[in-house]
Short mmCIF file of N, CA and C in Angstrom, two decimals:
data_model
loop_
_atom_site.label_atom_id
_atom_site.label_comp_id
_atom_site.label_asym_id
_atom_site.label_seq_id
_atom_site.Cartn_x
_atom_site.Cartn_y
_atom_site.Cartn_z
N MET A 1 -8.46 21.51 -13.84
CA MET A 1 -7.99 20.69 -12.73
C MET A 1 -7.48 19.35 -13.25
N CYS A 2 -6.44 18.85 -12.61
CA CYS A 2 -5.77 17.64 -13.01
C CYS A 2 -6.50 16.42 -12.45
N ASP A 3 -6.76 15.43 -13.29
CA ASP A 3 -7.39 14.19 -12.83
C ASP A 3 -6.28 13.18 -12.52
N ASN A 4 -5.87 13.13 -11.26
CA ASN A 4 -4.77 12.26 -10.85
C ASN A 4 -5.02 10.80 -11.19
N ASN A 5 -6.24 10.33 -10.99
CA ASN A 5 -6.54 8.92 -11.27
C ASN A 5 -6.39 8.61 -12.75
N LYS A 6 -6.85 9.52 -13.60
CA LYS A 6 -6.74 9.32 -15.04
C LYS A 6 -5.27 9.26 -15.46
N LEU A 7 -4.47 10.15 -14.90
CA LEU A 7 -3.05 10.18 -15.25
C LEU A 7 -2.33 8.94 -14.74
N MET A 8 -2.69 8.49 -13.54
CA MET A 8 -2.09 7.26 -13.02
C MET A 8 -2.51 6.07 -13.87
N ARG A 9 -3.75 6.06 -14.30
CA ARG A 9 -4.20 4.95 -15.16
C ARG A 9 -3.41 4.90 -16.46
N LYS A 10 -3.00 6.06 -16.97
CA LYS A 10 -2.18 6.10 -18.18
C LYS A 10 -0.82 5.44 -17.91
N ALA A 11 -0.20 5.76 -16.78
CA ALA A 11 1.08 5.15 -16.42
C ALA A 11 0.92 3.64 -16.25
N ILE A 12 -0.16 3.24 -15.61
CA ILE A 12 -0.42 1.81 -15.42
C ILE A 12 -0.63 1.11 -16.75
N GLN A 13 -1.38 1.73 -17.65
CA GLN A 13 -1.61 1.13 -18.97
C GLN A 13 -0.31 0.97 -19.73
N LEU A 14 0.57 1.96 -19.63
CA LEU A 14 1.88 1.84 -20.26
C LEU A 14 2.64 0.64 -19.70
N SER A 15 2.55 0.43 -18.40
CA SER A 15 3.26 -0.70 -17.78
C SER A 15 2.70 -2.04 -18.24
N VAL A 16 1.38 -2.12 -18.35
CA VAL A 16 0.73 -3.36 -18.79
C VAL A 16 1.08 -3.64 -20.26
N ASN A 17 0.94 -2.63 -21.11
CA ASN A 17 1.23 -2.81 -22.54
C ASN A 17 2.69 -3.14 -22.80
N ASN A 18 3.57 -2.64 -21.96
CA ASN A 18 5.00 -2.84 -22.18
C ASN A 18 5.40 -4.31 -22.05
N ILE A 19 4.68 -5.07 -21.27
CA ILE A 19 4.98 -6.50 -21.13
C ILE A 19 4.84 -7.19 -22.48
N ASP A 20 3.80 -6.84 -23.24
CA ASP A 20 3.59 -7.42 -24.57
C ASP A 20 4.65 -6.96 -25.56
N ASN A 21 5.32 -5.86 -25.26
CA ASN A 21 6.37 -5.34 -26.14
C ASN A 21 7.76 -5.82 -25.72
N GLY A 22 7.82 -6.75 -24.77
CA GLY A 22 9.09 -7.32 -24.36
C GLY A 22 9.81 -6.56 -23.27
N GLY A 23 9.15 -5.56 -22.69
CA GLY A 23 9.78 -4.76 -21.65
C GLY A 23 9.27 -5.11 -20.27
N GLY A 24 9.83 -4.44 -19.28
CA GLY A 24 9.42 -4.65 -17.90
C GLY A 24 8.10 -3.98 -17.59
N PRO A 25 7.45 -4.35 -16.49
CA PRO A 25 6.11 -3.88 -16.16
C PRO A 25 6.10 -2.51 -15.46
N PHE A 26 6.67 -1.52 -16.14
CA PHE A 26 6.77 -0.19 -15.56
C PHE A 26 6.44 0.87 -16.61
N GLY A 27 5.66 1.87 -16.19
CA GLY A 27 5.32 2.99 -17.07
C GLY A 27 5.31 4.28 -16.29
N ALA A 28 5.52 5.39 -17.00
CA ALA A 28 5.54 6.70 -16.33
C ALA A 28 5.08 7.78 -17.29
N VAL A 29 4.43 8.78 -16.74
CA VAL A 29 4.06 9.97 -17.51
C VAL A 29 4.49 11.20 -16.71
N ILE A 30 4.90 12.21 -17.44
CA ILE A 30 5.25 13.49 -16.84
C ILE A 30 4.23 14.51 -17.31
N VAL A 31 3.75 15.29 -16.34
CA VAL A 31 2.65 16.22 -16.56
C VAL A 31 3.10 17.63 -16.22
N LYS A 32 2.72 18.56 -17.08
CA LYS A 32 2.95 19.99 -16.82
C LYS A 32 1.64 20.71 -17.08
N GLU A 33 1.22 21.48 -16.10
CA GLU A 33 -0.02 22.25 -16.21
C GLU A 33 -1.20 21.37 -16.61
N GLY A 34 -1.24 20.18 -16.03
CA GLY A 34 -2.36 19.27 -16.24
C GLY A 34 -2.33 18.47 -17.53
N LYS A 35 -1.29 18.63 -18.34
CA LYS A 35 -1.20 17.93 -19.62
C LYS A 35 0.02 17.03 -19.65
N ILE A 36 -0.17 15.84 -20.22
CA ILE A 36 0.95 14.91 -20.39
C ILE A 36 1.91 15.49 -21.42
N ILE A 37 3.17 15.64 -21.02
CA ILE A 37 4.17 16.12 -21.97
C ILE A 37 5.16 15.02 -22.37
N ALA A 38 5.20 13.95 -21.57
CA ALA A 38 6.08 12.83 -21.90
C ALA A 38 5.51 11.57 -21.28
N GLU A 39 5.65 10.49 -21.98
CA GLU A 39 5.26 9.18 -21.46
C GLU A 39 6.27 8.17 -21.93
N ALA A 40 6.51 7.17 -21.09
CA ALA A 40 7.50 6.16 -21.43
C ALA A 40 7.26 4.91 -20.61
N ALA A 41 7.82 3.84 -21.13
CA ALA A 41 7.82 2.57 -20.43
C ALA A 41 9.25 2.13 -20.23
N ASN A 42 9.43 1.13 -19.42
CA ASN A 42 10.75 0.54 -19.19
C ASN A 42 11.23 -0.10 -20.48
N SER A 43 12.47 0.20 -20.88
CA SER A 43 13.02 -0.40 -22.10
C SER A 43 14.40 -0.99 -21.87
N VAL A 44 14.65 -1.44 -20.65
CA VAL A 44 15.95 -2.01 -20.29
C VAL A 44 16.33 -3.15 -21.24
N THR A 45 15.45 -4.12 -21.39
CA THR A 45 15.79 -5.29 -22.22
C THR A 45 15.71 -4.97 -23.71
N ASN A 46 14.79 -4.14 -24.11
CA ASN A 46 14.68 -3.80 -25.53
C ASN A 46 15.85 -2.97 -26.02
N ASP A 47 16.36 -2.08 -25.17
CA ASP A 47 17.46 -1.19 -25.55
C ASP A 47 18.82 -1.68 -25.06
N ASN A 48 18.82 -2.78 -24.31
CA ASN A 48 20.06 -3.23 -23.67
C ASN A 48 20.72 -2.08 -22.91
N ASP A 49 19.89 -1.40 -22.12
CA ASP A 49 20.34 -0.23 -21.36
C ASP A 49 19.79 -0.34 -19.94
N PRO A 50 20.65 -0.64 -18.98
CA PRO A 50 20.18 -0.81 -17.61
C PRO A 50 19.61 0.47 -16.98
N THR A 51 19.84 1.62 -17.61
CA THR A 51 19.29 2.87 -17.08
C THR A 51 17.97 3.25 -17.72
N ALA A 52 17.47 2.44 -18.62
CA ALA A 52 16.26 2.79 -19.39
C ALA A 52 14.98 2.42 -18.63
N HIS A 53 14.90 2.87 -17.40
CA HIS A 53 13.67 2.69 -16.61
C HIS A 53 12.63 3.69 -17.09
N ALA A 54 11.38 3.41 -16.83
CA ALA A 54 10.29 4.25 -17.32
C ALA A 54 10.45 5.71 -16.89
N GLU A 55 10.78 5.92 -15.62
CA GLU A 55 10.90 7.29 -15.11
C GLU A 55 12.05 8.03 -15.79
N VAL A 56 13.19 7.37 -15.94
CA VAL A 56 14.34 8.00 -16.59
C VAL A 56 14.01 8.30 -18.05
N ASN A 57 13.39 7.34 -18.73
CA ASN A 57 13.01 7.58 -20.13
C ASN A 57 12.05 8.76 -20.25
N ALA A 58 11.09 8.84 -19.35
CA ALA A 58 10.12 9.95 -19.39
C ALA A 58 10.80 11.29 -19.09
N ILE A 59 11.71 11.29 -18.12
CA ILE A 59 12.44 12.52 -17.79
C ILE A 59 13.26 12.98 -19.00
N ARG A 60 13.91 12.05 -19.66
CA ARG A 60 14.71 12.41 -20.85
C ARG A 60 13.82 13.02 -21.94
N LYS A 61 12.67 12.41 -22.16
CA LYS A 61 11.75 12.93 -23.18
C LYS A 61 11.23 14.32 -22.81
N ALA A 62 10.82 14.49 -21.56
CA ALA A 62 10.28 15.77 -21.11
C ALA A 62 11.34 16.87 -21.19
N SER A 63 12.54 16.56 -20.77
CA SER A 63 13.62 17.55 -20.81
C SER A 63 13.94 17.97 -22.23
N LYS A 64 13.94 16.99 -23.13
CA LYS A 64 14.21 17.29 -24.54
C LYS A 64 13.09 18.15 -25.13
N LEU A 65 11.85 17.76 -24.86
CA LEU A 65 10.70 18.51 -25.38
C LEU A 65 10.68 19.95 -24.87
N LEU A 66 10.92 20.11 -23.58
CA LEU A 66 10.87 21.44 -22.96
C LEU A 66 12.19 22.21 -23.10
N ASN A 67 13.22 21.52 -23.59
CA ASN A 67 14.54 22.13 -23.78
C ASN A 67 15.10 22.69 -22.47
N THR A 68 14.97 21.89 -21.42
CA THR A 68 15.48 22.29 -20.11
C THR A 68 15.73 21.06 -19.25
N PHE A 69 16.68 21.19 -18.34
CA PHE A 69 16.92 20.12 -17.37
C PHE A 69 16.12 20.35 -16.10
N ASP A 70 15.43 21.47 -16.00
CA ASP A 70 14.66 21.84 -14.82
C ASP A 70 13.19 21.52 -15.02
N LEU A 71 12.74 20.45 -14.41
CA LEU A 71 11.34 20.03 -14.52
C LEU A 71 10.56 20.32 -13.24
N SER A 72 10.96 21.37 -12.54
CA SER A 72 10.36 21.66 -11.23
C SER A 72 8.89 22.07 -11.33
N ASP A 73 8.43 22.38 -12.52
CA ASP A 73 7.01 22.71 -12.68
C ASP A 73 6.21 21.52 -13.23
N CYS A 74 6.77 20.33 -13.09
CA CYS A 74 6.13 19.11 -13.58
C CYS A 74 5.88 18.13 -12.43
N GLN A 75 5.02 17.16 -12.70
CA GLN A 75 4.77 16.05 -11.79
C GLN A 75 5.00 14.76 -12.57
N ILE A 76 5.31 13.70 -11.85
CA ILE A 76 5.47 12.41 -12.50
C ILE A 76 4.49 11.41 -11.89
N TYR A 77 3.88 10.63 -12.76
CA TYR A 77 2.99 9.54 -12.38
C TYR A 77 3.68 8.28 -12.85
N THR A 78 3.94 7.38 -11.91
CA THR A 78 4.67 6.17 -12.26
C THR A 78 3.95 4.95 -11.69
N SER A 79 3.97 3.89 -12.45
CA SER A 79 3.22 2.70 -12.06
C SER A 79 3.78 2.03 -10.82
N CYS A 80 5.01 2.39 -10.44
CA CYS A 80 5.63 1.79 -9.26
C CYS A 80 6.50 2.82 -8.55
N GLU A 81 6.57 2.69 -7.25
CA GLU A 81 7.46 3.55 -6.46
C GLU A 81 8.87 3.49 -7.07
N PRO A 82 9.48 4.64 -7.33
CA PRO A 82 10.76 4.65 -8.03
C PRO A 82 11.89 3.94 -7.29
N CYS A 83 12.74 3.29 -8.07
CA CYS A 83 13.94 2.66 -7.55
C CYS A 83 14.95 3.75 -7.16
N PRO A 84 16.06 3.40 -6.53
CA PRO A 84 17.03 4.42 -6.13
C PRO A 84 17.56 5.26 -7.30
N MET A 85 17.82 4.63 -8.45
CA MET A 85 18.32 5.38 -9.60
C MET A 85 17.27 6.38 -10.08
N CYS A 86 16.04 5.93 -10.21
CA CYS A 86 14.97 6.81 -10.68
C CYS A 86 14.67 7.90 -9.67
N LEU A 87 14.74 7.55 -8.40
CA LEU A 87 14.53 8.54 -7.36
C LEU A 87 15.59 9.64 -7.48
N GLY A 88 16.84 9.25 -7.70
CA GLY A 88 17.90 10.22 -7.91
C GLY A 88 17.62 11.09 -9.12
N ALA A 89 17.18 10.49 -10.21
CA ALA A 89 16.88 11.25 -11.43
C ALA A 89 15.74 12.23 -11.19
N ILE A 90 14.74 11.81 -10.43
CA ILE A 90 13.61 12.69 -10.11
C ILE A 90 14.10 13.89 -9.31
N TYR A 91 14.92 13.64 -8.31
CA TYR A 91 15.46 14.75 -7.52
C TYR A 91 16.31 15.67 -8.38
N TRP A 92 17.19 15.12 -9.22
CA TRP A 92 18.04 15.96 -10.08
C TRP A 92 17.21 16.75 -11.08
N SER A 93 16.09 16.21 -11.52
CA SER A 93 15.25 16.93 -12.50
C SER A 93 14.47 18.07 -11.87
N GLY A 94 14.31 18.04 -10.56
CA GLY A 94 13.57 19.09 -9.88
C GLY A 94 12.09 18.80 -9.71
N ILE A 95 11.62 17.66 -10.22
CA ILE A 95 10.21 17.30 -10.06
C ILE A 95 9.88 17.29 -8.57
N LYS A 96 8.75 17.92 -8.23
CA LYS A 96 8.40 18.09 -6.82
C LYS A 96 7.36 17.09 -6.30
N THR A 97 6.62 16.44 -7.21
CA THR A 97 5.57 15.52 -6.77
C THR A 97 5.64 14.23 -7.58
N VAL A 98 5.62 13.11 -6.85
CA VAL A 98 5.62 11.78 -7.46
C VAL A 98 4.34 11.07 -7.03
N PHE A 99 3.57 10.64 -8.00
CA PHE A 99 2.40 9.79 -7.75
C PHE A 99 2.80 8.39 -8.21
N TYR A 100 2.54 7.37 -7.38
CA TYR A 100 2.94 6.02 -7.77
C TYR A 100 1.84 5.02 -7.44
N GLY A 101 1.84 3.92 -8.18
CA GLY A 101 0.86 2.85 -7.99
C GLY A 101 1.39 1.79 -7.05
N ASN A 102 2.12 0.82 -7.59
CA ASN A 102 2.72 -0.23 -6.76
C ASN A 102 3.82 0.36 -5.89
N ASP A 103 4.07 -0.29 -4.74
CA ASP A 103 5.17 0.17 -3.90
C ASP A 103 6.37 -0.75 -4.06
N LYS A 104 7.47 -0.41 -3.39
CA LYS A 104 8.70 -1.18 -3.57
C LYS A 104 8.58 -2.61 -3.08
N GLN A 105 7.70 -2.88 -2.13
CA GLN A 105 7.49 -4.27 -1.69
C GLN A 105 6.77 -5.06 -2.78
N ASP A 106 5.81 -4.44 -3.46
CA ASP A 106 5.14 -5.10 -4.59
C ASP A 106 6.16 -5.47 -5.66
N ALA A 107 7.10 -4.56 -5.92
CA ALA A 107 8.15 -4.83 -6.91
C ALA A 107 9.05 -5.97 -6.44
N ALA A 108 9.43 -5.95 -5.17
CA ALA A 108 10.28 -7.01 -4.63
C ALA A 108 9.60 -8.37 -4.73
N ASP A 109 8.29 -8.38 -4.58
CA ASP A 109 7.53 -9.63 -4.64
C ASP A 109 7.61 -10.30 -6.01
N ILE A 110 7.92 -9.53 -7.06
CA ILE A 110 8.07 -10.13 -8.40
C ILE A 110 9.53 -10.03 -8.87
N ASN A 111 10.44 -10.02 -7.90
CA ASN A 111 11.89 -10.05 -8.16
C ASN A 111 12.48 -8.77 -8.72
N PHE A 112 11.88 -7.63 -8.45
CA PHE A 112 12.47 -6.32 -8.71
C PHE A 112 12.76 -5.70 -7.34
N ASP A 113 13.73 -6.26 -6.65
CA ASP A 113 14.02 -5.86 -5.27
C ASP A 113 15.24 -4.94 -5.24
N ASP A 114 15.03 -3.70 -4.84
CA ASP A 114 16.10 -2.70 -4.80
C ASP A 114 16.71 -2.54 -3.42
N ARG A 115 16.26 -3.33 -2.48
CA ARG A 115 16.73 -3.21 -1.10
C ARG A 115 18.26 -3.28 -1.02
N PHE A 116 18.87 -4.15 -1.83
CA PHE A 116 20.33 -4.31 -1.77
C PHE A 116 21.05 -3.02 -2.14
N ILE A 117 20.45 -2.21 -3.03
CA ILE A 117 21.09 -0.94 -3.41
C ILE A 117 21.05 0.03 -2.24
N TYR A 118 19.90 0.14 -1.59
CA TYR A 118 19.82 1.00 -0.41
C TYR A 118 20.82 0.57 0.64
N GLU A 119 20.97 -0.74 0.84
CA GLU A 119 21.92 -1.25 1.82
C GLU A 119 23.36 -0.93 1.41
N GLU A 120 23.66 -1.07 0.14
CA GLU A 120 25.01 -0.78 -0.35
C GLU A 120 25.37 0.70 -0.16
N ILE A 121 24.43 1.57 -0.40
CA ILE A 121 24.68 3.01 -0.26
C ILE A 121 25.09 3.34 1.18
N GLU A 122 24.51 2.66 2.12
CA GLU A 122 24.78 2.91 3.54
C GLU A 122 26.14 2.37 3.99
N ARG A 123 26.69 1.42 3.26
CA ARG A 123 27.96 0.81 3.65
C ARG A 123 29.13 1.73 3.34
N PRO A 124 30.19 1.65 4.16
CA PRO A 124 31.42 2.35 3.79
C PRO A 124 31.92 1.82 2.44
N ILE A 125 32.55 2.65 1.66
CA ILE A 125 33.00 2.25 0.32
C ILE A 125 33.80 0.95 0.36
N ALA A 126 34.65 0.78 1.32
CA ALA A 126 35.51 -0.42 1.39
C ALA A 126 34.72 -1.70 1.65
N GLN A 127 33.46 -1.58 2.10
CA GLN A 127 32.66 -2.77 2.41
C GLN A 127 31.60 -3.07 1.36
N ARG A 128 31.58 -2.32 0.28
CA ARG A 128 30.57 -2.54 -0.76
C ARG A 128 30.93 -3.75 -1.63
N ASN A 129 29.93 -4.33 -2.25
CA ASN A 129 30.13 -5.47 -3.13
C ASN A 129 30.83 -5.08 -4.43
N VAL A 130 30.60 -3.87 -4.90
CA VAL A 130 31.33 -3.35 -6.06
C VAL A 130 32.57 -2.64 -5.52
N LYS A 131 33.70 -2.96 -6.06
CA LYS A 131 34.96 -2.38 -5.58
C LYS A 131 35.12 -0.95 -6.12
N PHE A 132 35.44 -0.04 -5.23
CA PHE A 132 35.70 1.35 -5.58
C PHE A 132 37.16 1.65 -5.27
N LYS A 133 37.88 2.20 -6.24
CA LYS A 133 39.28 2.54 -6.04
C LYS A 133 39.52 3.94 -6.60
N GLN A 134 39.91 4.85 -5.74
CA GLN A 134 40.16 6.22 -6.16
C GLN A 134 41.52 6.31 -6.82
N LEU A 135 41.56 6.98 -7.98
CA LEU A 135 42.80 7.16 -8.73
C LEU A 135 42.93 8.62 -9.16
N LEU A 136 44.11 9.13 -9.17
CA LEU A 136 44.49 10.42 -9.74
C LEU A 136 43.65 11.60 -9.24
N LYS A 137 43.36 11.60 -7.96
CA LYS A 137 42.57 12.68 -7.37
C LYS A 137 43.17 14.05 -7.66
N ASP A 138 44.51 14.17 -7.55
CA ASP A 138 45.16 15.46 -7.79
C ASP A 138 44.93 15.96 -9.22
N GLU A 139 44.82 15.05 -10.16
CA GLU A 139 44.56 15.43 -11.54
C GLU A 139 43.06 15.68 -11.78
N ALA A 140 42.23 14.86 -11.16
CA ALA A 140 40.79 14.98 -11.35
C ALA A 140 40.24 16.28 -10.77
N ILE A 141 40.82 16.74 -9.68
CA ILE A 141 40.31 17.94 -9.00
C ILE A 141 40.44 19.18 -9.86
N VAL A 142 41.29 19.14 -10.89
CA VAL A 142 41.48 20.29 -11.79
C VAL A 142 40.15 20.71 -12.41
N ALA A 143 39.36 19.75 -12.86
CA ALA A 143 38.07 20.08 -13.48
C ALA A 143 37.14 20.73 -12.47
N PHE A 144 37.13 20.25 -11.24
CA PHE A 144 36.26 20.83 -10.21
C PHE A 144 36.69 22.26 -9.88
N ARG A 145 37.98 22.49 -9.81
CA ARG A 145 38.46 23.85 -9.55
C ARG A 145 38.09 24.78 -10.69
N LYS A 146 38.27 24.30 -11.92
CA LYS A 146 37.92 25.11 -13.09
C LYS A 146 36.43 25.45 -13.07
N TRP A 147 35.58 24.45 -12.77
CA TRP A 147 34.13 24.67 -12.66
C TRP A 147 33.82 25.70 -11.59
N ASP A 148 34.43 25.55 -10.44
CA ASP A 148 34.17 26.43 -9.30
C ASP A 148 34.53 27.88 -9.63
N GLU A 149 35.56 28.07 -10.42
CA GLU A 149 36.05 29.42 -10.76
C GLU A 149 35.37 29.99 -12.00
N SER A 150 34.68 29.18 -12.77
CA SER A 150 34.07 29.63 -14.02
C SER A 150 32.92 30.60 -13.78
N GLU A 151 32.93 31.69 -14.53
CA GLU A 151 31.84 32.66 -14.45
C GLU A 151 30.77 32.39 -15.51
N SER A 152 31.05 31.46 -16.42
CA SER A 152 30.10 31.18 -17.51
C SER A 152 29.35 29.88 -17.33
N LYS A 153 29.51 29.23 -16.16
CA LYS A 153 28.85 27.94 -15.94
C LYS A 153 27.34 28.11 -15.75
N THR A 154 26.62 27.07 -16.10
CA THR A 154 25.18 27.01 -15.86
C THR A 154 24.97 26.14 -14.64
N GLU A 155 24.55 26.75 -13.55
CA GLU A 155 24.33 26.01 -12.31
C GLU A 155 23.15 25.05 -12.46
N TYR A 156 23.25 23.92 -11.81
CA TYR A 156 22.13 22.97 -11.77
C TYR A 156 22.15 22.19 -10.51
#
């Protein structure tokens, strides 16, 4: 049987230790069949990579270790409720259960506020703060048509 509290404490410890390593206060572990298969902390500042959140780093490690993009038989324990990017990565990975410590309001209280991203997603493209301009749709659609017609594609 899986000890959820023990696994969450591991994610929390990663988040605490990461502060001393120059990273953000976030940690995550991915578990399969009750065993940790990947653990990671936020490395945005250390790697100069805005996508290097703890959950994304852990998903990358787990996928590489298991040699699959399908983590539907895994769970993730994360020290904080996932941001929109990490939430998307969790959904794309197939993970079915997320255990989290701090919530998004706790994160906002220390200036990790993702509310603006949720608000931006809801806005029409023309009203977003980041400018979006569609170009060469007729040329870009060729790849989608080729994918749609391919019999050798790997669905995901």
